[in-house]
mmCIF file of C-alpha atoms in Angstrom:
data_model
loop_
_atom_site.group_PDB
_atom_site.id
_atom_site.type_symbol
_atom_site.label_atom_id
_atom_site.label_comp_id
_atom_site.label_asym_id
_atom_site.label_seq_id
_atom_site.Cartn_x
_atom_site.Cartn_y
_atom_site.Cartn_z
ATOM 1 C CA MET A 1 134.367 108.810 156.149
ATOM 2 C CA ASN A 2 131.873 106.996 158.341
ATOM 3 C CA LYS A 3 128.834 108.380 160.186
ATOM 4 C CA ASN A 4 130.621 108.848 163.516
ATOM 5 C CA ASP A 5 133.475 110.802 161.945
ATOM 6 C CA ALA A 6 131.019 112.980 160.018
ATOM 7 C CA LEU A 7 128.942 113.597 163.151
ATOM 8 C CA ARG A 8 131.981 114.768 165.104
ATOM 9 C CA LEU A 9 133.068 116.987 162.211
ATOM 10 C CA ILE A 10 129.617 118.569 161.917
ATOM 11 C CA ALA A 11 129.215 119.101 165.679
ATOM 12 C CA GLY A 12 132.653 120.683 166.022
ATOM 13 C CA THR A 13 132.104 122.896 162.999
ATOM 14 C CA MET A 14 128.703 124.061 164.242
ATOM 15 C CA ILE A 15 130.142 124.917 167.658
ATOM 16 C CA LEU A 16 132.959 126.932 166.103
ATOM 17 C CA ILE A 17 130.522 128.749 163.807
ATOM 18 C CA SER A 18 128.215 129.594 166.703
ATOM 19 C CA LEU A 19 131.138 130.928 168.747
ATOM 20 C CA ILE A 20 132.309 133.083 165.835
ATOM 21 C CA LEU A 21 128.756 134.414 165.442
ATOM 22 C CA THR A 22 128.647 135.134 169.184
ATOM 23 C CA VAL A 23 131.839 137.182 169.035
ATOM 24 C CA THR A 24 130.963 139.040 165.840
ATOM 25 C CA LEU A 25 127.179 139.496 165.949
ATOM 26 C CA SER A 26 125.323 138.776 169.161
ATOM 27 C CA ILE A 27 125.749 136.974 172.452
ATOM 28 C CA ASN A 28 122.397 135.288 171.778
ATOM 29 C CA TRP A 29 124.186 132.841 169.443
ATOM 30 C CA LEU A 30 125.363 131.090 172.618
ATOM 31 C CA TRP A 31 121.866 129.583 172.723
ATOM 32 C CA PHE A 32 122.755 127.700 169.545
ATOM 33 C CA THR A 33 125.919 126.403 171.215
ATOM 34 C CA ALA A 34 123.823 125.311 174.204
ATOM 35 C CA PHE A 35 121.390 123.526 171.861
ATOM 36 C CA ILE A 36 124.244 121.594 170.265
ATOM 37 C CA ALA A 37 125.591 120.625 173.687
ATOM 38 C CA ALA A 38 122.148 119.535 174.901
ATOM 39 C CA ASN A 39 121.678 117.417 171.781
ATOM 40 C CA LEU A 40 125.062 115.736 172.294
ATOM 41 C CA ILE A 41 124.218 115.037 175.934
ATOM 42 C CA GLN A 42 120.783 113.574 175.144
ATOM 43 C CA SER A 43 122.235 111.413 172.380
ATOM 44 C CA SER A 44 124.726 109.914 174.826
ATOM 45 C CA PHE A 45 121.821 108.684 176.970
ATOM 46 C CA THR A 46 119.303 107.731 174.288
ATOM 47 C CA LYS A 47 121.749 106.518 171.602
ATOM 48 C CA TRP A 48 119.681 108.495 169.053
ATOM 49 C CA CYS A 49 120.728 111.634 167.218
ATOM 50 C CA PRO A 50 118.733 113.405 164.488
ATOM 51 C CA MET A 51 121.910 114.118 162.506
ATOM 52 C CA MET A 52 122.686 110.388 162.344
ATOM 53 C CA VAL A 53 119.361 109.853 160.564
ATOM 54 C CA LEU A 54 120.327 112.487 157.986
ATOM 55 C CA LEU A 55 123.801 111.063 157.536
ATOM 56 C CA LYS A 56 122.324 107.606 156.963
ATOM 57 C CA LYS A 57 120.000 109.022 154.289
ATOM 58 C CA VAL A 58 122.983 110.662 152.601
ATOM 59 C CA GLY A 59 124.554 107.219 152.363
ATOM 60 C CA LEU A 60 127.360 107.233 154.920
ATOM 61 C CA LYS A 61 128.135 103.854 156.436
ATOM 62 C CA ASP A 62 128.665 102.856 160.050
#
């Protein structure tokens, strides 16, 4: 698995988790979903994502 595949897997998983938490616990978990979306949008413009730094440190390749 490369960094891009891992990033997509993590982002999708986090969105699903936040939606499950919204349905089961509190509507305020939608703020977490909005944070993920905002981070994905900013990374499309800046070409920088904090998760990519972590994935590189873990040892995943491009």
